[in-house]
PDB file of C-alpha atoms in Angstrom:
ATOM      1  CA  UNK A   1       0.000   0.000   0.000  1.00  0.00           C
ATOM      2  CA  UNK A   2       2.870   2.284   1.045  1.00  0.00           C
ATOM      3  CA  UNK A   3       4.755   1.688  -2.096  1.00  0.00           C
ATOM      4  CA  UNK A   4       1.500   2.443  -4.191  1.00  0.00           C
ATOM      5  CA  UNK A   5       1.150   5.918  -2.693  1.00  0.00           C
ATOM      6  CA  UNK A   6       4.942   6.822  -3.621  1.00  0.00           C
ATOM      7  CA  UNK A   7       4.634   6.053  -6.861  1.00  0.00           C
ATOM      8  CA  UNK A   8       1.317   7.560  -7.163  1.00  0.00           C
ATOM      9  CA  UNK A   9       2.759  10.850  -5.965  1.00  0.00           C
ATOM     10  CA  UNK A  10       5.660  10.259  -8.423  1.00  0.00           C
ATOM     11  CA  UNK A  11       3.053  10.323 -11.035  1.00  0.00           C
ATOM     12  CA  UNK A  12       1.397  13.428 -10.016  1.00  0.00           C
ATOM     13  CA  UNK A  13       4.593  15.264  -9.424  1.00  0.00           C
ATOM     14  CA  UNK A  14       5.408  14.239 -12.919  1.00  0.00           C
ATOM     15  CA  UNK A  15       1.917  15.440 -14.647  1.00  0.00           C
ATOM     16  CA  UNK A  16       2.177  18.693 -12.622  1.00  0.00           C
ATOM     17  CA  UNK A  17       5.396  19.387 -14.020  1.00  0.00           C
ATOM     18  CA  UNK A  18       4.742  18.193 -17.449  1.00  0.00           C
ATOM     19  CA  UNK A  19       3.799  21.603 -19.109  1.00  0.00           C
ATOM     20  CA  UNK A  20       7.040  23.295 -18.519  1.00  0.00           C
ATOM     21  CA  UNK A  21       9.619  23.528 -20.934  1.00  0.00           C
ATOM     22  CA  UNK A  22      12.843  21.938 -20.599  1.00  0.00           C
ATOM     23  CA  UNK A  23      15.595  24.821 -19.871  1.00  0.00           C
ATOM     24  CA  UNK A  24      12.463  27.221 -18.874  1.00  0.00           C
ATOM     25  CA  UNK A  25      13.185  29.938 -15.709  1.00  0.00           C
ATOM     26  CA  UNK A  26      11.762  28.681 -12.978  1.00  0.00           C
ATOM     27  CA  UNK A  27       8.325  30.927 -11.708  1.00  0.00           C
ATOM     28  CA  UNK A  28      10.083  33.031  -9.340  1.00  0.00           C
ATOM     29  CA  UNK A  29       6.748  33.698  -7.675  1.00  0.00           C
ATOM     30  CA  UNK A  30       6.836  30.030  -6.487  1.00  0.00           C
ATOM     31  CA  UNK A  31      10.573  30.510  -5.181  1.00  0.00           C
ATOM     32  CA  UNK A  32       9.480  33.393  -3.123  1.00  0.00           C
ATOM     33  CA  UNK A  33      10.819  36.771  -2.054  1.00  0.00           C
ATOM     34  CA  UNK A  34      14.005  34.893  -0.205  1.00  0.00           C
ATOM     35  CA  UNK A  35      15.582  33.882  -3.538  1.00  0.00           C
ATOM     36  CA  UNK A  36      15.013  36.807  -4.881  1.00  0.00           C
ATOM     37  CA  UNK A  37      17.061  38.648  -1.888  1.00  0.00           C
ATOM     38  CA  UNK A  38      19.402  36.385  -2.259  1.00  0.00           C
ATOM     39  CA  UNK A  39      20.128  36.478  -5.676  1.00  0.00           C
ATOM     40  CA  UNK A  40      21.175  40.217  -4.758  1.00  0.00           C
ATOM     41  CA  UNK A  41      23.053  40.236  -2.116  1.00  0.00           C
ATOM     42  CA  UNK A  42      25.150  37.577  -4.594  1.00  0.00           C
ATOM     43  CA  UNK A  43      25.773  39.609  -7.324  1.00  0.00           C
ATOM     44  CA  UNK A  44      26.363  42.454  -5.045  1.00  0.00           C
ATOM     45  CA  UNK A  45      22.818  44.677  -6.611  1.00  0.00           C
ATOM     46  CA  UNK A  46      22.082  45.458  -2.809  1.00  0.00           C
ATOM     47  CA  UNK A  47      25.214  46.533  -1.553  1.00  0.00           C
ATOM     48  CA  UNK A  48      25.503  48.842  -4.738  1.00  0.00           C
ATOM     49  CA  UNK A  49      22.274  50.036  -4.000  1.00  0.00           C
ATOM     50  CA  UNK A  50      22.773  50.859  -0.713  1.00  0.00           C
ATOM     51  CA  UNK A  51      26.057  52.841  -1.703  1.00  0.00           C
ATOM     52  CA  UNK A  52      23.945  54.670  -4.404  1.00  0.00           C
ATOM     53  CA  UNK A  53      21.314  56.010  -1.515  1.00  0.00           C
ATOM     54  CA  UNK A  54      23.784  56.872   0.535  1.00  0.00           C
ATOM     55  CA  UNK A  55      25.445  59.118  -2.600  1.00  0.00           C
ATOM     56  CA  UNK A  56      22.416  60.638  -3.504  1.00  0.00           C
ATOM     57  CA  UNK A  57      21.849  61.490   0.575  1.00  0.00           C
ATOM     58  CA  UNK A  58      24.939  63.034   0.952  1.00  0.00           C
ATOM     59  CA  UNK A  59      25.189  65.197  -2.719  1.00  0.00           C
ATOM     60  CA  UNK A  60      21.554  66.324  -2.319  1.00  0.00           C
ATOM     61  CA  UNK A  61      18.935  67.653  -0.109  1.00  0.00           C
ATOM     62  CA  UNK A  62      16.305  64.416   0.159  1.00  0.00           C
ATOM     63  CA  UNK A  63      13.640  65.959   2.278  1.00  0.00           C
ATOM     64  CA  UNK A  64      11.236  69.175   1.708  1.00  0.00           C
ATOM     65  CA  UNK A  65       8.684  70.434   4.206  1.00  0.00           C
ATOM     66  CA  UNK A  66       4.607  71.347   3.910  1.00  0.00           C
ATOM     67  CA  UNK A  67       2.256  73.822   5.753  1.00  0.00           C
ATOM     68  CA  UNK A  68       0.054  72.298   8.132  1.00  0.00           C
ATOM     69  CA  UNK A  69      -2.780  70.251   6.309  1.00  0.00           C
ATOM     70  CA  UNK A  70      -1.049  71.150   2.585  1.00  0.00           C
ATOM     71  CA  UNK A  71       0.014  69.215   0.356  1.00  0.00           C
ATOM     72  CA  UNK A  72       1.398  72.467  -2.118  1.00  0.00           C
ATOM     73  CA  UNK A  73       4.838  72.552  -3.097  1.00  0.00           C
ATOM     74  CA  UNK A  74       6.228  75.942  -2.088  1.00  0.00           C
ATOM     75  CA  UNK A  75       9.303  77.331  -3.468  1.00  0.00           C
ATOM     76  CA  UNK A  76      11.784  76.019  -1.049  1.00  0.00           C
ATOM     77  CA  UNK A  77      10.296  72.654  -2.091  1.00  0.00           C
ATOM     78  CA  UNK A  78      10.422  73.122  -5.322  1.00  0.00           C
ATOM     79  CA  UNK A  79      14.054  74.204  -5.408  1.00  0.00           C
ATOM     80  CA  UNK A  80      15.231  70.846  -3.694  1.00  0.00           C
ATOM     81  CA  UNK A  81      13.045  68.675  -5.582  1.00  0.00           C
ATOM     82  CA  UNK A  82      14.920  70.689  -8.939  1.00  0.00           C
ATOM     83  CA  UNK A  83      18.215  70.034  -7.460  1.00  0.00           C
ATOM     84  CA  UNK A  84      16.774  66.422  -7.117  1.00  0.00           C
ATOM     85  CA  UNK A  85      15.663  66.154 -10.244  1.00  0.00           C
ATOM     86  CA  UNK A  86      19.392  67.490 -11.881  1.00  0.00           C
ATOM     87  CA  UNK A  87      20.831  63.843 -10.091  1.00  0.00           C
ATOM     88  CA  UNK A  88      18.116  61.513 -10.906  1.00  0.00           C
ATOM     89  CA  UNK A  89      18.717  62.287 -14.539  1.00  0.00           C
ATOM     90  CA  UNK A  90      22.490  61.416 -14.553  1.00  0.00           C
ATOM     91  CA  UNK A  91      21.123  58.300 -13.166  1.00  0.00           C
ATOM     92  CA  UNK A  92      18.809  57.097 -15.560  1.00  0.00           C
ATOM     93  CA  UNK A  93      19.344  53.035 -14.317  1.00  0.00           C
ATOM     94  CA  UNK A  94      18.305  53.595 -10.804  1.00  0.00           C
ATOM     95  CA  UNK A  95      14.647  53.929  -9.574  1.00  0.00           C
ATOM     96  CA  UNK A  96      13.220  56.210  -6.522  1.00  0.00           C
ATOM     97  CA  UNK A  97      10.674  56.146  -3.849  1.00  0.00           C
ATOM     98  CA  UNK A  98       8.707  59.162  -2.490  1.00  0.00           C
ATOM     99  CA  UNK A  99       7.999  58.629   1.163  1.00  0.00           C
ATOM    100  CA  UNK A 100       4.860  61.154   2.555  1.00  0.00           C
ATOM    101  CA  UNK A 101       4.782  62.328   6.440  1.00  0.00           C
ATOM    102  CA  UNK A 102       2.329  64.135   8.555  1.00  0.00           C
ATOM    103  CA  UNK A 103       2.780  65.451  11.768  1.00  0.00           C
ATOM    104  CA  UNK A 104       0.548  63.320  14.161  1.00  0.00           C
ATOM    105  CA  UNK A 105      -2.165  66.551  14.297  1.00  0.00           C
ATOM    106  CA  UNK A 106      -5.666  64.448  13.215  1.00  0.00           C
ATOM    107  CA  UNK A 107      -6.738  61.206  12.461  1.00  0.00           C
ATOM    108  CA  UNK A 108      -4.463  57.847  11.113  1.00  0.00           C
ATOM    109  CA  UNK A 109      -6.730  57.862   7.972  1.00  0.00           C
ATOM    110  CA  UNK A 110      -7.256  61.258   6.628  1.00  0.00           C
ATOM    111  CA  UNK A 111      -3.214  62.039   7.419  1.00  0.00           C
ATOM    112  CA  UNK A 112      -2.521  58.481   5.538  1.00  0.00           C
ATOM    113  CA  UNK A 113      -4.018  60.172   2.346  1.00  0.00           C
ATOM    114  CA  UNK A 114      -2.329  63.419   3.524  1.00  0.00           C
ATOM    115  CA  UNK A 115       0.857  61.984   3.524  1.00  0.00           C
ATOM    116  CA  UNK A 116       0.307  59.831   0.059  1.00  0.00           C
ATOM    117  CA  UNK A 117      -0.993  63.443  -1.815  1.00  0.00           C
ATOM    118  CA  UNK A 118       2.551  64.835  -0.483  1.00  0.00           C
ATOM    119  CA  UNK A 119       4.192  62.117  -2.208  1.00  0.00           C
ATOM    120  CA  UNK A 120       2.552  62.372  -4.821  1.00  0.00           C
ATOM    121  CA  UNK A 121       3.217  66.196  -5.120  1.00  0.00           C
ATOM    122  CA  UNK A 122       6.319  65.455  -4.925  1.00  0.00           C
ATOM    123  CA  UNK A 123       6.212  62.719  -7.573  1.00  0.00           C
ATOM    124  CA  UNK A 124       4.571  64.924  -9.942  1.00  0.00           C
ATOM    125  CA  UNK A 125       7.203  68.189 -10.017  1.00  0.00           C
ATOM    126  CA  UNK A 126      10.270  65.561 -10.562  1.00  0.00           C
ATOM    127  CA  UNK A 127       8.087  64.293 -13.290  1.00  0.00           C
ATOM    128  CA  UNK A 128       7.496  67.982 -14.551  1.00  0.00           C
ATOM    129  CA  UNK A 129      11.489  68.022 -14.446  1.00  0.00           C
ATOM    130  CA  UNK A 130      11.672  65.277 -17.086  1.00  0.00           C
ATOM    131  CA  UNK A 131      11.994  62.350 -14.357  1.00  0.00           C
ATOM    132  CA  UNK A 132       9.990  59.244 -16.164  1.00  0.00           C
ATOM    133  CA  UNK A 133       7.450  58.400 -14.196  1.00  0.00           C
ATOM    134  CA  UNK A 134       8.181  54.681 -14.511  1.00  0.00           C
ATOM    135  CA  UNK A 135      11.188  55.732 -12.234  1.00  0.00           C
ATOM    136  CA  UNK A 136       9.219  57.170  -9.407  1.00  0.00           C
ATOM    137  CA  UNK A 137       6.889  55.664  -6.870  1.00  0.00           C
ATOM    138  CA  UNK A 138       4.770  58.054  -4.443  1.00  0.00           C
ATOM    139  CA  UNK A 139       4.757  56.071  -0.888  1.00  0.00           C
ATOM    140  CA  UNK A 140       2.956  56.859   2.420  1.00  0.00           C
ATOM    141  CA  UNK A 141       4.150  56.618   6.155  1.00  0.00           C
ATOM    142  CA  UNK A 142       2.351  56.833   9.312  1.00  0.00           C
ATOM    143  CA  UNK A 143       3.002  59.940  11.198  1.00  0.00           C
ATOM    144  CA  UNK A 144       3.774  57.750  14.259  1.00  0.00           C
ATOM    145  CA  UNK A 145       5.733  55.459  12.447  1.00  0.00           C
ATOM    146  CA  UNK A 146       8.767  57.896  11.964  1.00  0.00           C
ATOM    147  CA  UNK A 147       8.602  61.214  13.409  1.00  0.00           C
ATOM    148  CA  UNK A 148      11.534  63.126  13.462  1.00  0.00           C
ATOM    149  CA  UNK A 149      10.130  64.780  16.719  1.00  0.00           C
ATOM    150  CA  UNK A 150       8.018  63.367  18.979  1.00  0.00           C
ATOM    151  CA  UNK A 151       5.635  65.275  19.466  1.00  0.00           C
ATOM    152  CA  UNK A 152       1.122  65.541  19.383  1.00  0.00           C
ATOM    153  CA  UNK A 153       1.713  68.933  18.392  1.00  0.00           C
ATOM    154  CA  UNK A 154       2.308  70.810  15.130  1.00  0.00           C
ATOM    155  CA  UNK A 155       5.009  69.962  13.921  1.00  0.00           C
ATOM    156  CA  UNK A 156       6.380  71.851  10.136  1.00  0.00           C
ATOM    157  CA  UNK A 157       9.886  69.097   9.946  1.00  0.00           C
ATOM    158  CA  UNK A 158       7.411  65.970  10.368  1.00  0.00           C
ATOM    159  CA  UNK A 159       5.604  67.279   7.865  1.00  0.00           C
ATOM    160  CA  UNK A 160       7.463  66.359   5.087  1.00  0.00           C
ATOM    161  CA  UNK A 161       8.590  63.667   1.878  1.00  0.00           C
ATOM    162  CA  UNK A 162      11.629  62.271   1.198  1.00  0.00           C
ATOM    163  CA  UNK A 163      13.416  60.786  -1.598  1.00  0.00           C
ATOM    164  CA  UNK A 164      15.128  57.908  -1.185  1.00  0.00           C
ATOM    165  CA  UNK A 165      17.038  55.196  -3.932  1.00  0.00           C
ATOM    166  CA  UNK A 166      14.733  52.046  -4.223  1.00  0.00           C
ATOM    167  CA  UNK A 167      16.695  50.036  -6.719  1.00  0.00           C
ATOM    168  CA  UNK A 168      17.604  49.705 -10.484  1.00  0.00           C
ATOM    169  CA  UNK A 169      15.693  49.624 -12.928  1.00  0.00           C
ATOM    170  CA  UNK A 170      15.848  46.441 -14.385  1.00  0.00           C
ATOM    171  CA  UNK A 171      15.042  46.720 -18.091  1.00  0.00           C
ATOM    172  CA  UNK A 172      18.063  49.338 -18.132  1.00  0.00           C
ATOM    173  CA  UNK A 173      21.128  47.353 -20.630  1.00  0.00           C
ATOM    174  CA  UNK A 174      23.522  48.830 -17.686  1.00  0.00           C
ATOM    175  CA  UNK A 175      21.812  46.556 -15.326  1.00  0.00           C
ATOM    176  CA  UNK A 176      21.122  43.837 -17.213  1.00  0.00           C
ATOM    177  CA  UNK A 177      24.508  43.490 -18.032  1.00  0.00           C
ATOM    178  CA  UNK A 178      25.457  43.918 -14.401  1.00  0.00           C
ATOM    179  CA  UNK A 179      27.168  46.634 -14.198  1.00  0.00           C
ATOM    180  CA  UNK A 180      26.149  48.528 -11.214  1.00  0.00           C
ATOM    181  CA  UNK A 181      29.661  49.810  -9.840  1.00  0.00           C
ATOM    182  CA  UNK A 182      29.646  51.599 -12.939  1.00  0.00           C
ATOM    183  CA  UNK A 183      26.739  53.404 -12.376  1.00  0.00           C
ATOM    184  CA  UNK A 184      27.499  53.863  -8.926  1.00  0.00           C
ATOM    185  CA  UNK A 185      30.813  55.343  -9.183  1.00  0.00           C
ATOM    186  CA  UNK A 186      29.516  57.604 -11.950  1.00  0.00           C
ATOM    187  CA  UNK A 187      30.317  61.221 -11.514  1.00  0.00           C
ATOM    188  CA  UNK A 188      27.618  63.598 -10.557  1.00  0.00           C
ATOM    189  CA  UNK A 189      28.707  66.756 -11.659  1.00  0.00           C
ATOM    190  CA  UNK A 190      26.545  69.175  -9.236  1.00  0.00           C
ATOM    191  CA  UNK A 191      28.338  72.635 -11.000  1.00  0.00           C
ATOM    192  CA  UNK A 192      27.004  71.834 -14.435  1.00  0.00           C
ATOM    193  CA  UNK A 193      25.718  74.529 -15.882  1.00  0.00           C
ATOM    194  CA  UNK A 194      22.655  75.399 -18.076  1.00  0.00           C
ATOM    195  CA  UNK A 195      23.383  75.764 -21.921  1.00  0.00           C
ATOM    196  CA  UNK A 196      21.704  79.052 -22.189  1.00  0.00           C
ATOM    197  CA  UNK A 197      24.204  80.212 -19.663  1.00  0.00           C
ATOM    198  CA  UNK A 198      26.984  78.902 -22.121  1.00  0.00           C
ATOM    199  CA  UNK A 199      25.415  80.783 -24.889  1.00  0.00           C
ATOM    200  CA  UNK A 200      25.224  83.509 -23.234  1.00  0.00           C
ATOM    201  CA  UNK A 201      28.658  83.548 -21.698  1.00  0.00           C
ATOM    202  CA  UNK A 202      29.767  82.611 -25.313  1.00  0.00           C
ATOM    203  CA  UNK A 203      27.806  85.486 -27.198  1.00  0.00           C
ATOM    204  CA  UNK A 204      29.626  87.921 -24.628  1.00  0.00           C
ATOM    205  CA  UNK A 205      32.939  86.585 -25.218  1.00  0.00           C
ATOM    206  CA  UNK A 206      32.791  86.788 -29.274  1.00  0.00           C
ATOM    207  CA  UNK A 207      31.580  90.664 -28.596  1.00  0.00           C
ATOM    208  CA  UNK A 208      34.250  91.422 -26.927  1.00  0.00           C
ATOM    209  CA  UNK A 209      36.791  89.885 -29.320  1.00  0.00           C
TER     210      UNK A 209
END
C-alpha cells in the first residue's frame, strides 16, 4: 500500500510538471521573495544600491517640508526637488521612492491620504522636471511610524517627503549586463551649468573679441 502511494505521488509530481519547458526559468513567484534577496546580495545589486542612496543622501537635499494640512509645493520645495531632479537624470538606471509624512495633528486615515498626496506632489514636479514616471513611486508613512520629533503637536519638519534610492531599474542594458559599480561610481557633476548660460557667456565673449 505504502509503495503504491509513492509512486502515485511520483506520477502526479510528474503530470504537474509536465507543461514546462525543458531549460524554462523557474516561476520566481513560487521561489518566493528569499531567492530573490538572495540572488542580490550575490551579485552584489544590494550593496551597490545601498552605496547609491547613501550618494544621492549626501550630494543632495532628500527631504522638503509642507504647511500644516497642505500638500502644495512651495518654493523652497520646489528648489530641492529641482536640485533632485538634476541627479536623478544622470542616473537614468536607478529607480526612486517618495515617502509622505504628517505630523501626528488628526486622524491615522485622513493624514494616511495626507501623507500619500505629499508624495505624490512630490512625484509629480520631478516628473514635470523630465523624471519618467516609470522611475518614481509616491509612498505613504504613518506619522507615528517615523517622526523626526516626537511630538502631538504641530510639527512643520514631520511634515514632510523624502526621496530615497529604491533600486535599479531592471530593463536598463547597464543593469542587465550587471554593471552597477559603474553606475554607482559615476560622476555627478553638481556645477554643471545650463546651456543658455553657455550661450550667453559665449555670445559675450565673441563681442568682446
Amino acid at each position: 500500500m505504502i509503495k503504491s502511494i509513492s509512486i502515485l505521488g511520483l506520477v502526479l509530481s510528474a503530470a504537474a510538471c509536465s507543461h514546462r519547458q525543458a531549460g524554462e526559468p523557474l516561476d520566481e513567484s513560487l521561489l518566493g521573495a528569499a531567492t530573490h534577496n538572495n540572488a542580490a546580495v550575490m551579485s552584489g545589486e544590494r550593496d551597490y544600491a545601498i552605496q547609491l542612496a547613501g550618494r544621492f543622501a549626501k550630494e543632495v537635499p532628500t527631504t522638503i517640508n509642507f504647511a500644516f494640512d497642505d500638500a502644495r509645493l512651495d518654493g523652497e520645495a520646489r528648489s530641492v526637488l529641482d536640485r533632485q531632479a538634476a541627479w536623478i537624470k544622470q542616473f537614468p538606471e536607478v529607480r526612486f521612492r517618495v515617502y509622505g509624512h504628517t505630523d501626528s495633528v488628526g486622524s491615522s486615515s485622513y493624514n494616511k491620504q495626507l501623507g500619500l498626496r505629499r508624495a505624490r506632489a512630490a512625484v509629480n514636479h520631478l516628473v514635470s522636471r523630465g523624471i519618467s514616471r516609470s522611475r518614481l513611486e509616491a509612498m505613504v508613512s504613518h506619522p507615528e511610524s517615523q517622526p523626526l520629533i516626537l511630538t502631538q503637536e504641530r510639527e512643520r519638519r514631520n511634515r514632510r517627503t523624502v526621496t530615497e534610492v529604491s533600486g535599479f531599474f531592471k530593463r536598463h542594458p547597464t543593469v542587465l549586463d550587471g554593471k552597477y559599480a559603474q553606475i554607482v561610481y559615476r560622476d555627478y557633476i553638481a556645477s554643471a551649468v545650463p546651456a543658455t548660460t553657455l550661450t550667453s557667456e559665449q555670445s559675450l565673449n565673441s563681442s568682446l573679441e
